[in-house]
PDB file of C-alpha atoms in Angstrom:
ATOM      1  CA  MET A  93       2.664  10.418 -20.925  1.00 70.00           C
ATOM      2  CA  PHE A  94       5.450  11.398 -23.023  1.00 79.00           C
ATOM      3  CA  LEU A  95       7.465  12.842 -20.262  1.00 85.00           C
ATOM      4  CA  ILE A  96       7.101   9.260 -18.113  1.00 87.00           C
ATOM      5  CA  ARG A  97       8.017   7.572 -21.114  1.00 88.00           C
ATOM      6  CA  LEU A  98      11.450   9.563 -21.624  1.00 89.00           C
ATOM      7  CA  ILE A  99      12.065   8.775 -18.217  1.00 90.00           C
ATOM      8  CA  SER A 100      11.962   5.287 -18.240  1.00 92.00           C
ATOM      9  CA  LEU A 101      14.608   5.362 -20.835  1.00 93.00           C
ATOM     10  CA  LEU A 102      16.954   6.227 -18.259  1.00 94.00           C
ATOM     11  CA  PRO A 103      19.097   3.761 -16.330  1.00 95.00           C
ATOM     12  CA  PHE A 104      18.585   2.904 -12.942  1.00 96.00           C
ATOM     13  CA  TRP A 105      21.992   3.807 -11.582  1.00 96.00           C
ATOM     14  CA  PHE A 106      20.917   7.729 -12.767  1.00 96.00           C
ATOM     15  CA  LEU A 107      17.408   7.017 -11.188  1.00 96.00           C
ATOM     16  CA  TYR A 108      18.650   6.264  -7.943  1.00 97.00           C
ATOM     17  CA  ALA A 109      21.265   8.818  -8.176  1.00 96.00           C
ATOM     18  CA  LEU A 110      18.464  11.618  -8.928  1.00 96.00           C
ATOM     19  CA  GLY A 111      16.300  10.079  -6.272  1.00 95.00           C
ATOM     20  CA  LYS A 112      18.983  11.024  -3.525  1.00 96.00           C
ATOM     21  CA  VAL A 113      19.455  14.208  -4.404  1.00 96.00           C
ATOM     22  CA  ILE A 114      15.213  14.772  -4.658  1.00 96.00           C
ATOM     23  CA  SER A 115      15.058  13.221  -1.083  1.00 96.00           C
ATOM     24  CA  PHE A 116      17.886  15.702   0.137  1.00 95.00           C
ATOM     25  CA  LEU A 117      15.968  18.742  -1.189  1.00 96.00           C
ATOM     26  CA  LEU A 118      12.362  17.044   0.353  1.00 95.00           C
ATOM     27  CA  TYR A 119      14.367  16.869   3.682  1.00 94.00           C
ATOM     28  CA  TYR A 120      16.484  19.555   4.217  1.00 93.00           C
ATOM     29  CA  THR A 121      15.114  22.168   1.958  1.00 94.00           C
ATOM     30  CA  VAL A 122      11.595  21.673   1.370  1.00 94.00           C
ATOM     31  CA  GLY A 123      11.406  19.704   4.853  1.00 92.00           C
ATOM     32  CA  TYR A 124       7.789  17.697   3.284  1.00 95.00           C
ATOM     33  CA  ARG A 125       5.911  16.566   5.986  1.00 95.00           C
ATOM     34  CA  ARG A 126       9.069  16.449   8.734  1.00 95.00           C
ATOM     35  CA  SER A 127       6.548  17.143  11.361  1.00 95.00           C
ATOM     36  CA  VAL A 128       4.309  14.626  10.343  1.00 97.00           C
ATOM     37  CA  ILE A 129       6.869  12.099   9.868  1.00 97.00           C
ATOM     38  CA  ARG A 130       9.127  13.264  12.991  1.00 96.00           C
ATOM     39  CA  GLU A 131       5.772  12.951  15.530  1.00 96.00           C
ATOM     40  CA  ASN A 132       4.661   9.593  13.997  1.00 97.00           C
ATOM     41  CA  LEU A 133       7.962   7.974  14.550  1.00 97.00           C
ATOM     42  CA  SER A 134       8.247   9.298  18.316  1.00 96.00           C
ATOM     43  CA  LYS A 135       4.492   7.820  19.105  1.00 96.00           C
ATOM     44  CA  THR A 136       5.286   4.387  17.044  1.00 97.00           C
ATOM     45  CA  PHE A 137       8.821   4.053  18.490  1.00 96.00           C
ATOM     46  CA  PRO A 138       9.199   5.673  21.798  1.00 95.00           C
ATOM     47  CA  GLY A 139      12.143   3.286  23.126  1.00 94.00           C
ATOM     48  CA  LEU A 140      14.526   4.386  20.176  1.00 94.00           C
ATOM     49  CA  SER A 141      16.818   7.417  20.959  1.00 95.00           C
ATOM     50  CA  ASP A 142      16.704  10.593  18.683  1.00 93.00           C
ATOM     51  CA  LYS A 143      19.637   9.629  16.693  1.00 94.00           C
ATOM     52  CA  GLU A 144      18.007   6.319  15.800  1.00 96.00           C
ATOM     53  CA  ARG A 145      15.037   7.886  15.000  1.00 95.00           C
ATOM     54  CA  PHE A 146      16.665  10.490  12.617  1.00 95.00           C
ATOM     55  CA  LYS A 147      18.272   7.576  10.858  1.00 96.00           C
ATOM     56  CA  VAL A 148      14.678   5.962  10.433  1.00 96.00           C
ATOM     57  CA  GLU A 149      13.428   9.382   8.875  1.00 96.00           C
ATOM     58  CA  LYS A 150      16.054   9.926   6.583  1.00 95.00           C
ATOM     59  CA  ALA A 151      16.321   6.163   5.293  1.00 96.00           C
ATOM     60  CA  PHE A 152      12.149   7.035   4.607  1.00 97.00           C
ATOM     61  CA  TYR A 153      12.810  10.060   2.437  1.00 97.00           C
ATOM     62  CA  ILE A 154      15.403   8.141   0.174  1.00 96.00           C
ATOM     63  CA  GLN A 155      12.609   5.098   0.304  1.00 96.00           C
ATOM     64  CA  PHE A 156       9.803   7.486  -0.330  1.00 96.00           C
ATOM     65  CA  THR A 157      11.318   8.901  -3.640  1.00 96.00           C
ATOM     66  CA  GLN A 158      12.528   5.497  -4.988  1.00 96.00           C
ATOM     67  CA  VAL A 159       9.113   4.363  -5.170  1.00 95.00           C
ATOM     68  CA  PHE A 160       7.829   6.846  -7.306  1.00 92.00           C
ATOM     69  CA  ILE A 161      10.960   6.774  -9.351  1.00 95.00           C
ATOM     70  CA  GLU A 162      10.707   2.798 -10.012  1.00 95.00           C
ATOM     71  CA  SER A 163       7.079   2.949 -10.736  1.00 92.00           C
ATOM     72  CA  ILE A 164       8.240   5.329 -13.812  1.00 92.00           C
ATOM     73  CA  LYS A 165      11.082   3.076 -14.743  1.00 94.00           C
ATOM     74  CA  ALA A 166       8.419   0.014 -14.270  1.00 93.00           C
ATOM     75  CA  TYR A 167       6.679   1.617 -17.366  1.00 91.00           C
ATOM     76  CA  ARG A 168       8.316  -0.230 -20.061  1.00 90.00           C
ATOM     77  CA  PHE A 169       8.715  -3.454 -17.712  1.00 92.00           C
ATOM     78  CA  LYS A 170       7.973  -7.492 -19.329  1.00 91.00           C
ATOM     79  CA  ARG A 171       6.933 -10.156 -17.231  1.00 91.00           C
ATOM     80  CA  LYS A 172      10.737 -11.290 -17.364  1.00 94.00           C
ATOM     81  CA  ASP A 173      11.350  -7.858 -15.011  1.00 94.00           C
ATOM     82  CA  TRP A 174       8.884  -8.653 -12.772  1.00 94.00           C
ATOM     83  CA  GLU A 175      10.092 -11.909 -12.481  1.00 94.00           C
ATOM     84  CA  LYS A 176      13.257 -11.059 -11.731  1.00 96.00           C
ATOM     85  CA  ARG A 177      12.761  -8.059  -9.419  1.00 96.00           C
ATOM     86  CA  VAL A 178       9.841  -8.780  -7.579  1.00 96.00           C
ATOM     87  CA  PRO A 179       9.705 -12.813  -6.988  1.00 96.00           C
ATOM     88  CA  LEU A 180       6.426 -14.003  -5.597  1.00 96.00           C
ATOM     89  CA  VAL A 181       6.386 -16.478  -2.340  1.00 95.00           C
ATOM     90  CA  ASN A 182       3.697 -18.737  -1.902  1.00 94.00           C
ATOM     91  CA  ALA A 183       1.612 -17.957  -4.984  1.00 94.00           C
ATOM     92  CA  LYS A 184       0.755 -21.488  -5.182  1.00 94.00           C
ATOM     93  CA  ALA A 185      -1.723 -21.056  -1.994  1.00 93.00           C
ATOM     94  CA  MET A 186      -3.489 -18.104  -3.741  1.00 95.00           C
ATOM     95  CA  LEU A 187      -3.403 -20.328  -7.088  1.00 96.00           C
ATOM     96  CA  GLU A 188      -4.940 -23.153  -5.482  1.00 96.00           C
ATOM     97  CA  TYR A 189      -8.461 -21.280  -5.114  1.00 96.00           C
ATOM     98  CA  LEU A 190      -7.908 -19.260  -8.576  1.00 96.00           C
ATOM     99  CA  ASP A 191      -7.545 -22.516 -10.673  1.00 96.00           C
ATOM    100  CA  LYS A 192     -10.908 -23.634  -9.385  1.00 95.00           C
ATOM    101  CA  GLY A 193     -12.629 -20.586 -10.465  1.00 95.00           C
ATOM    102  CA  GLN A 194     -12.511 -18.666  -7.025  1.00 95.00           C
ATOM    103  CA  PRO A 195     -11.471 -14.853  -7.006  1.00 96.00           C
ATOM    104  CA  VAL A 196      -9.289 -14.088  -3.848  1.00 97.00           C
ATOM    105  CA  ILE A 197      -8.950 -10.337  -1.664  1.00 97.00           C
ATOM    106  CA  LEU A 198      -5.653  -9.333  -1.339  1.00 97.00           C
ATOM    107  CA  LEU A 199      -4.711  -6.763   1.154  1.00 97.00           C
ATOM    108  CA  SER A 200      -1.447  -5.041   1.781  1.00 96.00           C
ATOM    109  CA  GLY A 201      -0.082  -1.680   2.951  1.00 96.00           C
ATOM    110  CA  HIS A 202       2.262   1.032   2.340  1.00 96.00           C
ATOM    111  CA  THR A 203       5.523  -0.693   3.142  1.00 96.00           C
ATOM    112  CA  ALA A 204       8.724  -1.311   0.901  1.00 96.00           C
ATOM    113  CA  ASN A 205       6.924  -0.200  -2.341  1.00 94.00           C
ATOM    114  CA  TRP A 206       3.431  -0.666  -2.773  1.00 93.00           C
ATOM    115  CA  GLU A 207       3.124  -0.002  -6.241  1.00 91.00           C
ATOM    116  CA  TRP A 208       5.208  -2.602  -8.278  1.00 92.00           C
ATOM    117  CA  PRO A 209       3.338  -5.718  -6.583  1.00 91.00           C
ATOM    118  CA  ALA A 210      -0.135  -4.234  -8.320  1.00 86.00           C
ATOM    119  CA  PHE A 211       1.890  -3.780 -11.814  1.00 87.00           C
ATOM    120  CA  SER A 212       3.437  -7.365 -11.450  1.00 89.00           C
ATOM    121  CA  ILE A 213       1.585 -10.123  -9.288  1.00 92.00           C
ATOM    122  CA  GLY A 214      -0.954 -10.109 -12.162  1.00 88.00           C
ATOM    123  CA  GLN A 215       1.425 -10.604 -14.747  1.00 88.00           C
ATOM    124  CA  GLN A 216       3.076 -13.003 -13.050  1.00 92.00           C
ATOM    125  CA  ILE A 217       0.141 -15.384 -11.779  1.00 92.00           C
ATOM    126  CA  GLY A 218      -1.510 -15.442 -14.959  1.00 91.00           C
ATOM    127  CA  TYR A 219      -4.975 -13.985 -13.228  1.00 93.00           C
ATOM    128  CA  PRO A 220      -6.683 -10.606 -13.800  1.00 91.00           C
ATOM    129  CA  MET A 221      -5.348  -8.005 -10.985  1.00 91.00           C
ATOM    130  CA  GLU A 222      -7.978  -5.517  -9.644  1.00 91.00           C
ATOM    131  CA  PHE A 223      -7.326  -2.737  -7.408  1.00 89.00           C
ATOM    132  CA  LEU A 224      -9.769  -0.495  -5.518  1.00 88.00           C
ATOM    133  CA  TYR A 225      -8.311   2.934  -5.232  1.00 81.00           C
ATOM    134  CA  LYS A 226      -9.365   6.641  -3.438  1.00 77.00           C
ATOM    135  CA  PRO A 227      -9.281   9.139  -5.990  1.00 74.00           C
ATOM    136  CA  VAL A 228      -6.426  12.046  -5.257  1.00 73.00           C
ATOM    137  CA  LYS A 229      -7.583  15.424  -5.197  1.00 76.00           C
ATOM    138  CA  ASN A 230      -5.130  16.487  -8.404  1.00 78.00           C
ATOM    139  CA  PRO A 231      -6.797  15.307 -11.215  1.00 78.00           C
ATOM    140  CA  LYS A 232      -4.238  15.146 -13.309  1.00 80.00           C
ATOM    141  CA  PHE A 233      -1.896  13.332 -10.847  1.00 76.00           C
ATOM    142  CA  ASP A 234      -4.599  10.756 -10.412  1.00 75.00           C
ATOM    143  CA  GLN A 235      -5.000   9.957 -13.666  1.00 79.00           C
ATOM    144  CA  LEU A 236      -0.961   9.525 -14.335  1.00 77.00           C
ATOM    145  CA  MET A 237      -0.815   6.916 -10.905  1.00 77.00           C
ATOM    146  CA  ILE A 238      -4.104   5.242 -12.912  1.00 81.00           C
ATOM    147  CA  ASN A 239      -2.430   5.004 -16.346  1.00 81.00           C
ATOM    148  CA  LEU A 240       0.760   3.664 -14.810  1.00 80.00           C
ATOM    149  CA  ARG A 241      -1.182   1.282 -12.576  1.00 79.00           C
ATOM    150  CA  THR A 242      -3.365  -0.511 -15.568  1.00 80.00           C
ATOM    151  CA  ARG A 243      -0.537  -0.421 -17.763  1.00 82.00           C
ATOM    152  CA  HIS A 244       0.516  -3.910 -17.303  1.00 79.00           C
ATOM    153  CA  GLY A 245      -3.210  -5.176 -16.881  1.00 77.00           C
ATOM    154  CA  GLY A 246      -4.493  -4.049 -13.345  1.00 82.00           C
ATOM    155  CA  ARG A 247      -8.017  -2.634 -13.308  1.00 85.00           C
ATOM    156  CA  ALA A 248      -8.696  -0.041 -11.139  1.00 84.00           C
ATOM    157  CA  LEU A 249     -11.988   0.194  -9.041  1.00 87.00           C
ATOM    158  CA  PRO A 250     -13.232   3.728  -7.729  1.00 83.00           C
ATOM    159  CA  LYS A 251     -13.379   2.958  -3.924  1.00 83.00           C
ATOM    160  CA  ASP A 252     -17.024   4.505  -3.817  1.00 81.00           C
ATOM    161  CA  SER A 253     -18.195   2.056  -6.385  1.00 84.00           C
ATOM    162  CA  ALA A 254     -16.049  -0.716  -6.065  1.00 88.00           C
ATOM    163  CA  LEU A 255     -18.365  -3.179  -3.938  1.00 89.00           C
ATOM    164  CA  ARG A 256     -21.061  -3.074  -6.862  1.00 89.00           C
ATOM    165  CA  GLN A 257     -18.471  -3.880  -9.420  1.00 88.00           C
ATOM    166  CA  ILE A 258     -16.974  -6.394  -7.295  1.00 91.00           C
ATOM    167  CA  ILE A 259     -20.476  -8.309  -7.352  1.00 90.00           C
ATOM    168  CA  LYS A 260     -21.797  -7.632 -10.700  1.00 89.00           C
ATOM    169  CA  ARG A 261     -18.434  -9.966 -11.719  1.00 89.00           C
ATOM    170  CA  LYS A 262     -18.874 -12.124  -8.733  1.00 88.00           C
ATOM    171  CA  ASN A 263     -17.665 -15.428  -9.879  1.00 88.00           C
ATOM    172  CA  GLU A 264     -14.877 -14.560 -12.461  1.00 92.00           C
ATOM    173  CA  PRO A 265     -11.679 -15.503 -11.161  1.00 95.00           C
ATOM    174  CA  ARG A 266      -9.415 -13.233  -9.965  1.00 94.00           C
ATOM    175  CA  ILE A 267      -7.498 -11.054  -7.398  1.00 95.00           C
ATOM    176  CA  ILE A 268      -9.185  -7.841  -5.821  1.00 95.00           C
ATOM    177  CA  GLY A 269      -6.168  -6.018  -4.323  1.00 94.00           C
ATOM    178  CA  ILE A 270      -6.956  -3.677  -1.276  1.00 94.00           C
ATOM    179  CA  LEU A 271      -4.235  -1.130   0.269  1.00 93.00           C
ATOM    180  CA  ALA A 272      -6.016  -1.516   3.678  1.00 94.00           C
ATOM    181  CA  ASP A 273      -4.179   0.889   5.989  1.00 95.00           C
ATOM    182  CA  GLN A 274      -5.239   4.228   5.042  1.00 92.00           C
ATOM    183  CA  LEU A 275      -7.109   6.504   7.502  1.00 93.00           C
ATOM    184  CA  PRO A 276     -11.049   6.450   7.389  1.00 93.00           C
ATOM    185  CA  SER A 277     -12.887   9.796   7.074  1.00 92.00           C
ATOM    186  CA  ILE A 278     -14.447  10.673  10.534  1.00 92.00           C
ATOM    187  CA  GLY A 279     -18.043   9.293  10.469  1.00 91.00           C
ATOM    188  CA  ALA A 280     -17.014   6.493   8.494  1.00 91.00           C
ATOM    189  CA  ASP A 281     -17.204   3.004   9.429  1.00 92.00           C
ATOM    190  CA  LYS A 282     -14.258   1.940  11.396  1.00 95.00           C
ATOM    191  CA  TYR A 283     -12.741  -0.497  13.258  1.00 96.00           C
ATOM    192  CA  TRP A 284      -9.809   0.722  16.253  1.00 97.00           C
ATOM    193  CA  ILE A 285      -7.024  -1.267  16.933  1.00 97.00           C
ATOM    194  CA  HIS A 286      -4.017  -1.180  18.881  1.00 97.00           C
ATOM    195  CA  PHE A 287      -1.251  -0.620  16.537  1.00 98.00           C
ATOM    196  CA  LEU A 288       2.148   0.812  16.115  1.00 97.00           C
ATOM    197  CA  ASN A 289       2.078   1.642  20.014  1.00 96.00           C
ATOM    198  CA  GLN A 290      -1.279   3.428  19.608  1.00 95.00           C
ATOM    199  CA  SER A 291      -5.413   3.662  18.934  1.00 96.00           C
ATOM    200  CA  THR A 292      -5.722   3.414  14.942  1.00 97.00           C
ATOM    201  CA  ALA A 293      -9.002   3.591  12.709  1.00 97.00           C
ATOM    202  CA  PHE A 294      -8.778   0.852  10.054  1.00 97.00           C
ATOM    203  CA  TYR A 295     -11.619   0.696   7.180  1.00 94.00           C
ATOM    204  CA  THR A 296     -14.063  -2.221   7.509  1.00 94.00           C
ATOM    205  CA  GLY A 297     -14.459  -2.370   3.914  1.00 92.00           C
ATOM    206  CA  PRO A 298     -11.668  -5.318   3.749  1.00 94.00           C
ATOM    207  CA  GLN A 299     -14.433  -7.527   6.060  1.00 95.00           C
ATOM    208  CA  LYS A 300     -17.682  -6.337   4.581  1.00 93.00           C
ATOM    209  CA  ILE A 301     -16.211  -7.355   1.210  1.00 93.00           C
ATOM    210  CA  ALA A 302     -15.209 -10.538   2.357  1.00 95.00           C
ATOM    211  CA  GLN A 303     -18.349 -11.554   4.210  1.00 94.00           C
ATOM    212  CA  ILE A 304     -20.796 -10.736   1.116  1.00 93.00           C
ATOM    213  CA  VAL A 305     -19.155 -12.370  -1.897  1.00 94.00           C
ATOM    214  CA  ASN A 306     -17.584 -14.847   0.623  1.00 94.00           C
ATOM    215  CA  TYR A 307     -13.962 -14.871  -1.202  1.00 96.00           C
ATOM    216  CA  PRO A 308     -10.512 -16.193   1.031  1.00 97.00           C
ATOM    217  CA  VAL A 309      -8.386 -13.359   1.910  1.00 97.00           C
ATOM    218  CA  PHE A 310      -4.633 -13.136   1.782  1.00 98.00           C
ATOM    219  CA  TYR A 311      -2.127 -10.675   2.794  1.00 98.00           C
ATOM    220  CA  SER A 312       1.286  -9.613   0.663  1.00 97.00           C
ATOM    221  CA  ALA A 313       4.266  -9.033   2.721  1.00 97.00           C
ATOM    222  CA  THR A 314       6.342  -6.860   0.418  1.00 96.00           C
ATOM    223  CA  ARG A 315      10.095  -6.448   1.615  1.00 95.00           C
ATOM    224  CA  ARG A 316      12.709  -4.882  -0.253  1.00 95.00           C
ATOM    225  CA  THR A 317      15.965  -7.701  -0.885  1.00 95.00           C
ATOM    226  CA  SER A 318      18.016  -4.795  -1.985  1.00 94.00           C
ATOM    227  CA  GLU A 319      18.139  -1.940  -4.238  1.00 93.00           C
ATOM    228  CA  GLY A 320      15.565  -1.848  -7.136  1.00 94.00           C
ATOM    229  CA  HIS A 321      14.610  -5.794  -5.891  1.00 96.00           C
ATOM    230  CA  TYR A 322      11.414  -6.772  -3.556  1.00 97.00           C
ATOM    231  CA  GLU A 323      10.173  -9.838  -2.690  1.00 96.00           C
ATOM    232  CA  VAL A 324       6.275 -10.606  -2.302  1.00 97.00           C
ATOM    233  CA  GLU A 325       4.982 -13.336   0.229  1.00 97.00           C
ATOM    234  CA  PHE A 326       1.706 -14.246   0.407  1.00 97.00           C
ATOM    235  CA  ILE A 327      -0.099 -15.096   3.823  1.00 97.00           C
ATOM    236  CA  PRO A 328      -3.703 -16.652   4.328  1.00 97.00           C
ATOM    237  CA  VAL A 329      -5.437 -14.382   6.290  1.00 97.00           C
ATOM    238  CA  MET A 330      -9.063 -16.446   6.368  1.00 96.00           C
ATOM    239  CA  THR A 331     -11.595 -18.094   4.462  1.00 95.00           C
ATOM    240  CA  PRO A 332     -15.298 -18.124   4.479  1.00 92.00           C
ATOM    241  CA  PRO A 333     -17.071 -18.670   6.481  1.00 91.00           C
ATOM    242  CA  TYR A 334     -17.356 -15.564   8.509  1.00 90.00           C
ATOM    243  CA  GLN A 335     -18.494 -14.492  11.404  1.00 84.00           C
ATOM    244  CA  LYS A 336     -21.384 -12.343  10.866  1.00 83.00           C
ATOM    245  CA  GLY A 337     -20.446  -8.710  12.494  1.00 82.00           C
ATOM    246  CA  GLY A 338     -16.721  -9.509  13.387  1.00 88.00           C
ATOM    247  CA  GLN A 339     -14.090  -7.622  12.226  1.00 94.00           C
ATOM    248  CA  GLU A 340     -11.336 -10.729  12.697  1.00 96.00           C
ATOM    249  CA  ILE A 341      -9.832 -10.085   9.109  1.00 96.00           C
ATOM    250  CA  VAL A 342      -9.246  -6.471   9.897  1.00 97.00           C
ATOM    251  CA  GLN A 343      -7.517  -7.333  13.108  1.00 97.00           C
ATOM    252  CA  LYS A 344      -5.456 -10.218  11.519  1.00 97.00           C
ATOM    253  CA  PHE A 345      -4.213  -7.506   8.415  1.00 98.00           C
ATOM    254  CA  ALA A 346      -3.503  -5.106  11.452  1.00 98.00           C
ATOM    255  CA  GLU A 347      -1.255  -7.668  13.147  1.00 98.00           C
ATOM    256  CA  LEU A 348       0.558  -8.967   9.985  1.00 98.00           C
ATOM    257  CA  LEU A 349       1.226  -5.411   9.148  1.00 98.00           C
ATOM    258  CA  GLU A 350       2.717  -4.263  11.833  1.00 98.00           C
ATOM    259  CA  LYS A 351       4.955  -7.147  11.844  1.00 97.00           C
ATOM    260  CA  THR A 352       6.144  -6.144   8.484  1.00 97.00           C
ATOM    261  CA  ILE A 353       6.632  -2.410   9.485  1.00 97.00           C
ATOM    262  CA  ARG A 354       8.645  -3.325  12.426  1.00 97.00           C
ATOM    263  CA  GLN A 355      11.325  -5.775  10.727  1.00 96.00           C
ATOM    264  CA  ASN A 356      12.066  -2.754   8.092  1.00 96.00           C
ATOM    265  CA  PRO A 357      10.551   0.647   9.950  1.00 96.00           C
ATOM    266  CA  SER A 358      11.896   3.068   7.006  1.00 96.00           C
ATOM    267  CA  ASP A 359      10.069   1.873   4.340  1.00 96.00           C
ATOM    268  CA  TYR A 360       6.708   2.176   5.498  1.00 97.00           C
ATOM    269  CA  LEU A 361       4.973   5.632   4.884  1.00 97.00           C
ATOM    270  CA  TRP A 362       5.538   7.471   7.882  1.00 97.00           C
ATOM    271  CA  SER A 363       4.504  11.068   6.002  1.00 97.00           C
ATOM    272  CA  HIS A 364       0.506   9.876   5.767  1.00 94.00           C
ATOM    273  CA  LYS A 365      -1.314  11.447   8.716  1.00 94.00           C
ATOM    274  CA  ARG A 366      -2.393   8.027  10.274  1.00 95.00           C
ATOM    275  CA  TRP A 367      -3.443   9.486  13.520  1.00 96.00           C
ATOM    276  CA  LYS A 368      -4.457  12.736  12.122  1.00 94.00           C
ATOM    277  CA  TYR A 369      -7.435  12.290  15.217  1.00 94.00           C
ATOM    278  CA  ASP A 370      -8.434   9.820  18.075  1.00 92.00           C
ATOM    279  CA  GLN A 371     -11.485   8.526  19.034  1.00 92.00           C
ATOM    280  CA  LYS A 372     -11.755  11.191  21.555  1.00 91.00           C
ATOM    281  CA  LYS A 373     -11.591  13.951  18.838  1.00 92.00           C
ATOM    282  CA  GLU A 374     -13.870  12.012  16.220  1.00 91.00           C
ATOM    283  CA  HIS A 375     -16.648  11.932  18.850  1.00 89.00           C
ATOM    284  CA  GLU A 376     -16.640  15.627  19.630  1.00 89.00           C
ATOM    285  CA  VAL A 377     -16.489  16.768  16.133  1.00 89.00           C
ATOM    286  CA  LEU A 378     -19.050  14.182  15.401  1.00 87.00           C
ATOM    287  CA  LEU A 379     -21.596  15.758  18.305  1.00 87.00           C
ATOM    288  CA  VAL A 380     -20.581  19.757  16.806  1.00 83.00           C
ATOM    289  CA  ASN A 381     -21.821  18.423  13.529  1.00 78.00           C
ATOM    290  CA  LYS A 382     -25.133  16.659  14.600  1.00 70.00           C
TER     291      LYS A 382
END
């Protein structure tokens, strides 16, 4: 963490200049997941010209490096920094539940800066923020990200044991954050939705958790307003009672996320292998592994 603390002392202007150099190297020298990004963009935006998609592609690399640079810079942030750089819109809607002792579920996607809201929402609202996470393969990087994410009061819940921990503290008012747009593994429970111009698998976990604990569900739309400044808007998704066996929460989340992405396409995580398989391929793999 010494290096993180040291880098966090550097001014924003220097870090953003460094980020542009890194993004240039990632794009032109390393070619980091360039084929994945191009395929995702071409399938999502078939109506764009090659020139228009190229513009989105290059802007993505800059945005991608800024997310990690800003995560490190935020190591020394205080509440006043979060209020200045990540103002919250419609927080009152969630506070009406929290102030009554009711926990809430907050769904979001990998748009704009998906790290800063997890760092800042709890500090600004005044209630604990928990977040589900899927451990990455590199244990050192995994621990680094957990340290950064929990420094400002957040609590990490490993995805596989999250439900048990949520139920254990069922009546404690808090925010349970879920980045709900990751690709489910083959064989896992999922719900297929027409999303960004193609059939897309979504985890059913948010729906299951909400049904079990009967928490209201919100969506956080994060938008970049200028370099180093964002706006997080809280949008109601659904409130209990929920329909048993339904997937209306997942469906509404996908619709809201797509709207956010289409407002500023370069701010989405296009390097993620989001469409690694389709329903046909999953069916074939499951048949082979029977």
